[in-house]
Coordinates of C-alpha atoms and ligand atoms in Angstrom, one line a residue:
Chain K
M182 CA 0.0 0.0 0.0
R183 CA 3.1 2.3 0.2
S184 CA 2.6 3.5 -3.3
Q185 CA -0.9 4.6 -2.4
S186 CA 0.2 6.7 0.4
L187 CA 0.2 10.5 0.3
D188 CA 3.4 12.2 -0.9
A189 CA 3.7 14.9 1.7
E190 CA 6.7 16.5 0.1
G191 CA 4.8 16.8 -3.2
V192 CA 1.9 18.3 -1.4
K193 CA 4.1 20.7 0.5
A194 CA 5.3 22.1 -2.8
D195 CA 1.7 23.2 -3.6
F196 CA 1.7 25.5 -0.6
P197 CA 3.6 28.7 -1.2
I198 CA 3.7 29.8 2.4
L199 CA 5.6 26.7 3.5
K200 CA 8.6 27.9 1.7
K201 CA 8.8 30.8 4.2
K202 CA 11.6 30.9 6.7
V203 CA 10.7 31.8 10.3
H204 CA 13.6 33.2 12.5
G205 CA 15.9 31.9 9.7
K206 CA 14.5 28.3 10.0
R207 CA 12.3 26.2 7.8
L208 CA 8.7 26.8 8.8
V209 CA 7.2 23.7 10.4
Y210 CA 3.6 24.4 10.6
L211 CA 1.8 22.3 13.3
D212 CA -1.1 24.5 14.2
N213 CA -3.6 23.0 11.7
A214 CA -6.4 22.6 14.2
A215 CA -6.4 26.4 14.5
T216 CA -6.3 27.1 10.8
T217 CA -4.7 25.5 7.7
Q218 CA -2.5 26.9 5.0
K219 CA -3.8 27.3 1.5
P220 CA -2.6 25.6 -1.7
R221 CA -1.8 27.7 -4.8
S222 CA -5.0 26.4 -6.4
V223 CA -7.2 27.9 -3.7
V224 CA -5.4 31.2 -3.9
D225 CA -5.7 31.2 -7.7
A226 CA -9.4 30.3 -7.5
V227 CA -10.1 33.3 -5.3
S228 CA -8.2 35.7 -7.5
G229 CA -9.7 34.1 -10.6
Y230 CA -13.2 34.8 -9.3
Y231 CA -12.3 38.5 -9.1
T232 CA -10.6 38.6 -12.4
K233 CA -13.3 36.7 -14.3
H234 CA -16.7 36.5 -12.6
N235 CA -17.3 39.0 -9.9
A236 CA -20.8 40.5 -9.4
N237 CA -23.5 40.2 -6.8
P238 CA -25.2 36.8 -7.3
H239 CA -28.9 36.3 -7.4
R240 CA -29.5 40.1 -8.0
G241 CA -28.8 41.0 -11.6
V242 CA -29.9 39.7 -15.0
H243 CA -26.6 40.8 -16.5
Q244 CA -23.9 38.3 -17.6
L245 CA -21.5 38.7 -14.6
S246 CA -24.3 38.3 -12.1
I247 CA -25.3 35.1 -13.7
E248 CA -21.7 33.8 -13.6
A249 CA -21.3 34.8 -10.0
T250 CA -24.5 32.9 -9.2
E251 CA -23.3 29.9 -11.1
V252 CA -19.9 29.7 -9.3
F253 CA -21.6 30.2 -6.0
D254 CA -24.1 27.4 -6.7
E255 CA -21.3 25.2 -8.1
S256 CA -19.4 25.5 -4.8
R257 CA -22.6 24.5 -2.9
R258 CA -22.9 21.4 -5.0
K259 CA -19.3 20.5 -4.3
V260 CA -19.9 20.8 -0.6
M261 CA -23.1 18.8 -1.0
R262 CA -21.2 16.0 -2.7
F263 CA -18.3 16.2 -0.3
I264 CA -20.4 15.6 2.8
N265 CA -23.0 13.5 0.9
A266 CA -26.0 15.7 1.7
A267 CA -29.1 14.5 0.0
R268 CA -30.3 17.9 -1.2
F269 CA -28.8 21.2 -2.5
E270 CA -31.1 23.2 -0.1
E271 CA -29.6 21.4 3.0
V272 CA -26.3 23.2 2.5
V273 CA -26.2 26.7 4.0
F274 CA -23.2 29.0 3.7
T275 CA -22.2 30.8 6.9
S276 CA -19.0 32.6 8.0
G277 CA -17.7 29.6 9.8
A278 CA -18.4 26.9 12.4
T279 CA -19.1 29.4 15.1
D280 CA -21.6 31.2 12.9
S281 CA -23.1 27.8 11.9
L282 CA -23.7 26.9 15.5
N283 CA -25.2 30.3 16.3
L284 CA -27.5 29.8 13.3
V285 CA -28.8 26.6 14.8
R286 CA -29.1 28.2 18.3
Y287 CA -31.1 31.2 17.0
G288 CA -32.8 29.6 14.0
W289 CA -33.9 26.3 15.5
G290 CA -33.1 26.6 19.2
S291 CA -34.9 29.8 20.0
K292 CA -38.0 28.5 18.4
H293 CA -38.1 25.0 19.7
I294 CA -36.3 24.9 23.1
K295 CA -38.6 25.4 26.1
G296 CA -38.2 25.9 29.8
D297 CA -37.2 22.7 31.6
D298 CA -35.9 21.1 28.4
L299 CA -32.6 19.3 28.7
I300 CA -29.6 20.1 26.5
V301 CA -26.8 17.5 26.4
L302 CA -23.3 18.6 25.6
T303 CA -19.9 16.9 26.2
I304 CA -17.0 18.2 28.3
M305 CA -14.7 18.1 25.2
E306 CA -16.6 20.8 23.3
H307 CA -14.9 23.9 21.9
H308 CA -16.4 27.1 23.4
S309 CA -18.3 27.7 20.2
N310 CA -20.4 24.6 20.9
I311 CA -20.9 25.5 24.6
V312 CA -21.6 29.2 24.9
P313 CA -24.5 29.5 22.4
W314 CA -26.3 26.7 24.3
Q315 CA -25.6 28.3 27.6
L316 CA -27.2 31.5 26.3
L317 CA -30.1 29.6 24.9
A318 CA -30.6 27.7 28.2
A319 CA -30.5 31.0 30.1
E320 CA -33.0 32.5 27.8
K321 CA -35.5 29.6 28.0
G322 CA -34.8 28.3 31.5
A323 CA -33.5 25.0 30.0
R324 CA -31.0 22.8 31.7
I325 CA -27.5 21.7 30.4
E326 CA -25.7 18.4 31.3
F327 CA -22.2 17.7 30.2
V328 CA -21.1 14.1 29.4
G329 CA -17.6 13.5 30.8
I330 CA -14.6 11.5 29.5
T331 CA -12.9 8.3 30.6
K332 CA -9.3 8.2 31.7
E333 CA -8.3 7.3 28.1
G334 CA -9.9 10.6 26.9
E335 CA -12.8 8.8 25.3
L336 CA -16.4 10.0 25.7
D337 CA -18.2 8.4 28.7
E338 CA -20.8 6.6 26.6
G339 CA -22.4 5.1 29.6
R340 CA -23.2 8.5 31.0
F341 CA -24.3 9.6 27.5
E342 CA -26.9 6.8 27.4
E343 CA -28.1 7.6 31.0
L344 CA -28.8 11.1 29.9
M345 CA -30.6 9.9 26.8
A346 CA -33.1 8.2 29.2
E347 CA -34.0 11.7 30.4
S348 CA -35.3 12.6 26.9
P349 CA -33.2 15.6 26.0
A350 CA -34.5 18.1 23.5
L351 CA -31.1 18.8 22.0
V352 CA -27.8 16.9 21.9
A353 CA -24.8 18.8 20.6
F354 CA -21.3 17.2 20.4
T355 CA -18.0 17.4 18.7
H356 CA -17.2 14.8 16.1
C357 CA -13.6 15.2 16.9
S358 CA -12.0 17.0 19.9
N359 CA -9.7 19.9 19.0
V360 CA -7.6 19.1 22.1
L361 CA -7.5 15.4 22.5
G362 CA -8.1 14.4 18.9
T363 CA -10.7 11.9 20.2
I364 CA -13.0 10.8 17.4
N365 CA -16.6 10.3 18.6
D366 CA -18.8 7.7 17.0
A367 CA -21.2 10.3 15.6
K368 CA -23.4 7.8 13.9
K369 CA -24.0 5.9 17.2
L370 CA -24.5 9.0 19.3
C371 CA -27.0 10.5 16.8
S372 CA -28.9 7.2 16.6
S373 CA -29.2 7.1 20.5
A374 CA -30.2 10.8 20.6
K375 CA -32.7 10.3 17.8
R376 CA -34.3 7.4 19.6
A377 CA -34.5 9.6 22.7
G378 CA -36.4 12.2 20.6
A379 CA -33.6 14.8 20.5
T380 CA -32.5 17.1 17.7
T381 CA -28.8 16.5 17.0
V382 CA -26.0 19.0 16.3
V383 CA -22.6 17.8 15.3
D384 CA -19.6 20.1 15.5
A385 CA -17.5 18.8 12.6
A386 CA -15.0 21.6 12.5
Q387 CA -12.2 19.1 13.2
S388 CA -13.6 16.1 11.3
V389 CA -14.7 17.2 7.9
P390 CA -11.2 18.5 7.0
H391 CA -9.6 15.2 8.0
M392 CA -11.9 12.2 7.2
K393 CA -14.6 11.2 4.9
T394 CA -17.8 12.6 6.4
D395 CA -21.3 11.4 5.3
V396 CA -24.2 13.3 6.8
Q397 CA -26.7 10.8 5.7
D398 CA -24.8 7.9 7.2
I399 CA -24.3 9.9 10.5
D400 CA -28.0 10.8 10.3
C401 CA -27.6 14.1 12.2
D402 CA -30.0 17.0 12.1
F403 CA -27.3 19.7 11.9
L404 CA -23.6 19.6 11.2
A405 CA -21.2 22.6 11.3
F406 CA -17.7 23.2 10.0
S407 CA -15.3 26.0 8.8
G408 CA -13.6 26.4 5.4
H409 CA -10.4 27.8 6.9
K410 CA -9.6 24.5 8.7
M411 CA -9.7 22.6 5.3
L412 CA -7.4 24.7 3.0
A413 CA -10.1 27.2 2.1
P414 CA -10.2 30.9 3.0
M415 CA -11.3 32.3 6.4
G416 CA -14.8 33.7 6.6
I417 CA -16.7 30.8 4.9
G418 CA -18.3 27.9 6.6
I419 CA -21.2 25.5 6.3
V420 CA -24.1 24.4 8.3
Y421 CA -25.8 21.3 6.9
G422 CA -29.4 21.0 8.1
R423 CA -31.8 18.1 7.5
R424 CA -34.5 19.6 5.3
E425 CA -37.3 19.2 7.8
K426 CA -35.2 20.8 10.5
L427 CA -34.2 23.8 8.3
A428 CA -37.9 24.2 7.3
E429 CA -39.1 24.4 10.9
A430 CA -36.3 26.8 11.8
Q431 CA -36.8 30.6 11.7
P432 CA -34.5 32.9 9.8
Y433 CA -31.3 33.7 11.7
R434 CA -30.5 37.0 10.1
S435 CA -32.9 39.1 8.1
G436 CA -32.7 41.5 5.2
G437 CA -32.1 41.2 1.5
D438 CA -32.0 37.8 -0.3
M439 CA -33.5 35.8 2.5
I440 CA -37.1 37.0 1.6
K441 CA -39.5 36.0 -1.0
E442 CA -41.8 39.1 -0.8
V443 CA -41.6 42.2 1.4
H444 CA -44.6 44.4 1.9
T445 CA -45.2 47.2 4.4
S446 CA -47.4 44.7 6.2
G447 CA -44.7 42.0 6.5
A448 CA -42.5 39.6 4.6
T449 CA -42.4 35.9 3.5
W450 CA -39.2 33.8 3.6
N451 CA -37.2 32.7 0.6
D452 CA -36.8 29.0 -0.2
L453 CA -34.1 26.9 1.5
P454 CA -31.2 27.4 1.7
Y455 CA -31.5 31.1 0.9
K456 CA -33.8 31.7 3.8
F457 CA -30.7 31.6 6.0
E458 CA -28.4 33.6 3.7
A459 CA -29.3 37.2 4.3
G460 CA -27.3 40.0 2.5
T461 CA -24.5 39.7 0.0
Q462 CA -22.7 36.5 0.6
N463 CA -19.0 35.6 0.7
V464 CA -18.8 34.3 -2.8
E465 CA -15.0 34.4 -3.0
G466 CA -14.9 32.3 0.1
A467 CA -17.4 29.8 -1.4
V468 CA -15.3 29.6 -4.5
G469 CA -12.2 29.0 -2.4
L470 CA -13.9 26.3 -0.5
G471 CA -14.9 24.6 -3.8
A472 CA -11.3 24.7 -4.9
A473 CA -10.2 23.3 -1.5
I474 CA -12.6 20.4 -1.9
D475 CA -11.3 19.7 -5.4
Y476 CA -7.8 19.6 -3.9
L477 CA -8.7 17.3 -1.1
E478 CA -10.7 15.0 -3.4
A479 CA -7.8 14.7 -5.7
L480 CA -5.7 13.6 -2.8
G481 CA -8.5 11.3 -1.6
M482 CA -10.0 11.7 1.9
D483 CA -9.1 8.1 2.7
R484 CA -5.5 8.8 2.0
V485 CA -5.6 12.1 4.0
R486 CA -6.9 10.1 7.0
Q487 CA -4.3 7.4 6.5
H488 CA -1.5 9.9 6.3
E489 CA -2.6 11.6 9.5
E490 CA -2.9 8.3 11.3
D491 CA 0.7 7.4 10.2
L492 CA 1.9 10.8 11.4
L493 CA 0.0 10.4 14.7
D494 CA 1.4 7.0 15.2
Y495 CA 5.0 8.2 14.6
A496 CA 4.5 11.3 16.8
L497 CA 3.0 9.3 19.6
Q498 CA 5.9 6.9 19.6
K499 CA 8.4 9.8 19.7
L500 CA 6.6 11.8 22.3
E501 CA 5.9 8.8 24.6
G502 CA 9.6 7.9 24.4
A503 CA 10.8 11.4 25.3
P504 CA 11.5 12.2 29.0
G505 CA 9.0 14.4 30.9
I506 CA 6.2 14.4 28.3
T507 CA 2.6 13.8 29.3
V508 CA 0.3 13.2 26.3
Y509 CA -3.5 13.7 26.8
G510 CA -6.1 11.8 24.9
P511 CA -6.3 8.5 23.1
K512 CA -3.0 6.7 22.6
R513 CA -4.1 4.5 19.6
P514 CA -3.8 6.4 16.3
S515 CA -6.9 4.7 15.0
D516 CA -8.9 6.4 17.8
G517 CA -7.7 9.9 17.2
A518 CA -7.4 12.6 14.6
G519 CA -4.0 14.2 13.9
V520 CA -4.1 16.3 17.1
I521 CA -1.8 15.8 20.1
S522 CA -1.9 17.8 23.2
F523 CA 0.9 17.4 25.8
N524 CA 2.9 19.0 28.6
L525 CA 6.6 18.8 29.1
G526 CA 7.5 18.6 32.8
D527 CA 6.3 21.7 34.6
I528 CA 7.2 24.1 31.8
H529 CA 4.3 26.4 30.9
P530 CA 3.0 25.7 27.4
H531 CA 3.5 29.4 26.5
D532 CA 7.2 29.1 27.3
I533 CA 7.4 25.9 25.2
A534 CA 5.6 27.5 22.3
S535 CA 8.0 30.5 22.4
I536 CA 11.1 28.2 22.4
L537 CA 9.6 26.1 19.5
D538 CA 8.8 29.2 17.5
E539 CA 12.4 30.2 17.7
E540 CA 13.1 26.9 15.9
G541 CA 10.5 27.6 13.2
V542 CA 8.0 25.2 14.7
A543 CA 4.5 26.7 15.0
V544 CA 2.3 25.0 17.7
R545 CA -0.6 26.2 19.8
S546 CA -0.4 26.7 23.6
G547 CA -3.1 27.5 26.1
H548 CA -6.6 26.3 26.8
H549 CA -7.5 25.8 23.1
C550 CA -11.0 27.4 23.5
A551 CA -11.9 24.3 25.6
Q552 CA -11.6 25.5 29.2
P553 CA -14.1 23.0 30.6
L554 CA -12.0 20.1 29.1
I555 CA -8.7 21.6 30.3
E556 CA -10.2 21.8 33.8
E557 CA -11.4 18.3 33.6
L558 CA -7.9 17.2 32.7
G559 CA -6.7 18.9 35.9
I560 CA -4.3 21.2 34.1
T561 CA -4.2 24.9 33.3
A562 CA -2.9 24.7 29.7
A563 CA -1.4 22.4 27.2
T564 CA 0.8 22.5 24.1
R565 CA -0.8 21.2 20.9
A566 CA 0.6 19.9 17.7
S567 CA -1.9 19.2 14.9
F568 CA -1.2 17.8 11.5
Y569 CA -2.5 18.1 8.0
V570 CA -1.8 16.9 4.5
Y571 CA 1.6 18.7 4.0
N572 CA 3.1 17.6 7.3
S573 CA 5.8 14.9 7.2
R574 CA 7.8 12.7 9.6
E575 CA 10.6 15.3 9.3
D576 CA 8.2 17.9 10.7
V577 CA 7.7 15.6 13.8
D578 CA 11.5 15.2 14.0
E579 CA 11.8 19.0 14.1
L580 CA 9.2 19.2 16.8
M581 CA 11.1 16.7 18.9
N582 CA 14.4 18.6 18.3
A583 CA 12.8 21.8 19.4
L584 CA 11.3 20.1 22.5
A585 CA 14.8 18.8 23.4
K586 CA 16.0 22.4 23.3
A587 CA 13.2 23.4 25.7
R588 CA 14.1 20.6 28.0
R589 CA 17.8 21.7 28.0
I590 CA 16.9 25.3 28.7
F591 CA 14.6 24.4 31.6
C592 CA 17.0 21.7 32.8
I593 CA 14.4 18.9 32.6
Chain Q
M202 CA 17.2 39.7 20.9
S203 CA 15.2 36.6 20.1
S204 CA 12.4 35.7 22.3
S205 CA 13.9 32.5 23.5
D206 CA 17.0 34.3 24.7
I207 CA 14.9 35.6 27.5
Y208 CA 15.1 32.1 29.0
R209 CA 18.4 32.7 30.7
E210 CA 19.5 31.4 34.0
L211 CA 18.5 34.5 35.9
I212 CA 14.9 34.4 34.7
L213 CA 14.6 30.6 35.3
D214 CA 16.0 31.1 38.7
Y215 CA 13.4 33.7 39.6
Y216 CA 10.7 31.3 38.1
R217 CA 11.9 28.3 40.1
N218 CA 12.7 30.2 43.3
P219 CA 10.5 33.2 43.3
R220 CA 11.5 36.0 45.8
N221 CA 8.7 37.7 47.7
F222 CA 6.3 34.9 46.9
G223 CA 3.3 34.6 49.1
K224 CA 0.8 36.7 50.9
L225 CA 1.1 39.7 53.2
D226 CA -1.2 40.3 56.1
P227 CA -2.1 42.9 57.0
H228 CA -1.8 44.8 53.7
D229 CA -2.9 48.2 52.4
I230 CA -3.0 47.4 48.7
E231 CA -4.3 44.3 47.1
S232 CA -4.5 43.9 43.3
R233 CA -4.9 41.1 40.9
D234 CA -5.3 40.5 37.2
S235 CA -5.0 37.8 34.6
N236 CA -4.1 37.5 31.0
P237 CA -6.9 35.8 29.2
L238 CA -4.8 34.6 26.3
C239 CA -2.2 32.7 28.5
G240 CA -4.2 32.3 31.7
D241 CA -1.3 34.0 33.6
E242 CA -2.4 35.2 37.0
V243 CA -0.7 37.7 39.3
E244 CA -1.8 39.0 42.7
I245 CA 0.3 41.6 44.6
Q246 CA -0.2 42.8 48.1
V247 CA 1.6 45.8 49.5
K248 CA 2.2 47.3 53.0
V249 CA 2.5 51.1 52.7
S250 CA 4.7 53.0 55.2
P251 CA 3.4 56.3 56.7
D252 CA 5.6 58.3 54.2
N253 CA 3.9 56.5 51.3
K254 CA 6.6 54.1 50.5
I255 CA 6.4 50.4 49.7
E256 CA 7.4 49.0 53.1
D257 CA 6.8 45.4 52.1
I258 CA 5.4 43.6 49.1
R259 CA 4.5 40.0 48.1
F260 CA 3.1 38.4 45.0
H261 CA 1.5 35.1 44.1
G262 CA 0.1 33.6 41.0
K263 CA 0.6 31.1 38.3
G264 CA 1.6 31.1 34.7
C265 CA 4.6 31.1 32.3
A266 CA 8.2 31.7 33.4
I267 CA 8.1 35.2 32.0
S268 CA 5.1 36.4 33.9
Q269 CA 6.1 34.9 37.2
A270 CA 9.8 35.8 37.0
S271 CA 8.8 39.3 36.0
A272 CA 6.5 39.6 39.0
S273 CA 9.1 38.4 41.4
M274 CA 11.8 40.7 40.0
L275 CA 9.4 43.7 40.1
T276 CA 8.6 43.1 43.8
E277 CA 12.3 43.2 44.6
L278 CA 12.8 46.3 42.6
A279 CA 9.7 48.0 44.2
K280 CA 10.5 47.3 47.8
G281 CA 11.4 50.6 49.6
K282 CA 10.4 52.8 46.7
P283 CA 7.9 55.6 47.0
L284 CA 4.4 54.9 45.5
E285 CA 5.1 57.8 43.1
W286 CA 7.8 55.6 41.6
V287 CA 5.3 53.0 40.6
K288 CA 3.3 55.6 38.6
E289 CA 6.4 56.4 36.5
L290 CA 7.2 52.7 35.7
S291 CA 7.2 52.0 32.0
K292 CA 7.5 49.1 29.6
E293 CA 11.1 49.9 29.0
D294 CA 11.8 49.7 32.7
I295 CA 10.4 46.2 32.8
L296 CA 12.3 45.0 29.7
K297 CA 15.5 46.4 31.3
M298 CA 14.7 44.6 34.5
L299 CA 14.4 41.4 32.5
G300 CA 17.6 42.1 30.7
T301 CA 16.1 42.2 27.2
S302 CA 15.3 44.8 24.7
D303 CA 12.3 43.3 23.0
L304 CA 10.0 40.4 23.6
G305 CA 7.7 40.5 20.6
P306 CA 3.9 41.2 20.7
A307 CA 2.9 37.7 21.8
R308 CA 4.9 37.6 25.0
I309 CA 5.2 41.2 26.1
K310 CA 1.8 41.0 27.9
C311 CA 3.2 38.2 30.1
A312 CA 6.1 40.4 31.1
L313 CA 4.0 43.5 31.7
L314 CA 1.2 41.8 33.7
S315 CA 2.7 42.4 37.1
M316 CA 3.4 46.1 36.4
K317 CA -0.2 46.5 35.4
V318 CA -1.3 44.8 38.6
L319 CA 1.0 46.9 40.8
K320 CA 0.0 50.2 39.0
T321 CA -3.7 49.4 39.3
G322 CA -3.3 48.7 43.0
V323 CA -1.3 51.9 43.7
Y324 CA -3.6 54.1 41.6
G325 CA -6.5 52.7 43.6
Y326 CA -4.8 53.3 46.9
L327 CA -3.7 56.8 46.0
G328 CA -7.2 57.6 44.7
A329 CA -8.7 56.3 47.9
S330 CA -6.3 58.2 50.2
L331 CA -6.8 61.3 48.1
E332 CA -10.5 61.2 48.8
D333 CA -9.7 60.6 52.5
S334 CA -7.7 63.8 52.8
D335 CA -10.3 65.7 50.8
R336 CA -12.8 65.1 53.6
Ligands
PLP163 C1 -14.0 21.7 17.5 C2 -14.2 23.1 17.0 N1 -15.4 23.6 16.9 C3 -15.6 24.9 16.4 C4 -14.5 25.7 16.1 C5 -14.8 27.1 15.7 O1 -14.4 27.4 14.4 P1 -14.4 28.8 13.8 O2 -13.5 29.6 14.8 O3 -13.8 28.7 12.5 O4 -15.8 29.4 13.8 C6 -13.2 25.2 16.2 C7 -12.1 26.1 15.8 O5 -11.3 26.5 16.6 C8 -13.0 23.9 16.7 O6 -11.8 23.4 16.8

């Protein structure tokens, strides 16, 4: 199968920014869970949109407006195929995963969540899949329960099932933890939640970029992700919504484009998905997302996943063999995405990140917008390395060299 | 100077063996703040002498080496100084104290946290005593 594997060096050559030197060193970019770099083809697609097709879609009868509408729709079709949505109208453009989750909170949640309803979340959520529900719960007088994790960093499925017995109205969980890399069995969780009568929301910000995702197979009601974490520009994201759920949701933002008719006496809503896309949309972002999907599909999502599993396997071996390192989360590469959080002795992660930066190695340090999880782990912060298609074993070696330097400086 | 050059023996020594670490009771000034990005925390307590000098000072907190070493060094520097001296403290003074000329935008906040905490406390105290003498 070796010949089938992804050629990271070849991929690297497609990303202009990776030729950059940082502090005189080769850039080793390991902060992919925060955002990813962009291949030349995505940058070209965005500039190509402006040099060839730019106009306001849906609004004009002139040629350019028609072209802008076409490229916008074409990107939506690419997303639809990529996540295997059944229908065009189930794919809504947003500004990112955060915006997508807020759309569900205001559009569906505000209308359907009542006082005394139960909302179930997990302790491994990113703040963007906690705070909107806390605000909704406060507004409605609803209750929130968090499902914890096991010692291995896996979701406590026993507790999850217990809570399902309490008939929650809404269950929102991350498909893949941005700290632990834990991959949750989204299909199983959605099936339990559905049986319990709950509406399901999957935060797929860390899964869609890294593994084949099939919304019909998962059978969720909503699924959210960001373009910028999958090679596309910032400011574009997606919320997938099951048609019936989108139909029963109210508009999230209001104004132009999202209406069918407006009279002084009131307005009626546009068809799906446009009902949720008020105002002029981020067409360049959508075009960039389409180009990113083309790039990923050319690599093959199975190979992307295999590549990250290989890197995770290699990195876990190296880190676990190094003195003073504590790794959080699943220790088997097949259970985790390409995300590793760790601590080195008692060195504060910000000090580690500064020393690594000096070596050209970009990692993230802090609470990773997941404070409840960091508290649950009994730490105040962690250092995180996260991989993507252009990372290689050499990058992991550079990480280990830089960590050795940190160890020398702090005499650990 | 590169940012990792800051991690010299001196800084690490203050981090590992912080001077003036702990709490002060009774105290006249108490001030605390945190840095939301890093989660660094520093609390400073000060005993003020009748002639408005820093008679004694302690800090405690948690966070990165730069924030904690900087807090410890600042307490040493501040001990015995008039409160007015605190008002004049600048970013340059702190960088000099740390023995560096630049830390870069990502880490400068860590270095300056303790100065911010001390200034906030002293301003509050002087504001309060100003009101007292007005009466
Ligand atoms: C798991 C998870 N959910 C949601 C988000 C929010 O994504 P964005 O900031 O692009 O809206 C992130 C990104 O940090 C994430 O890692």
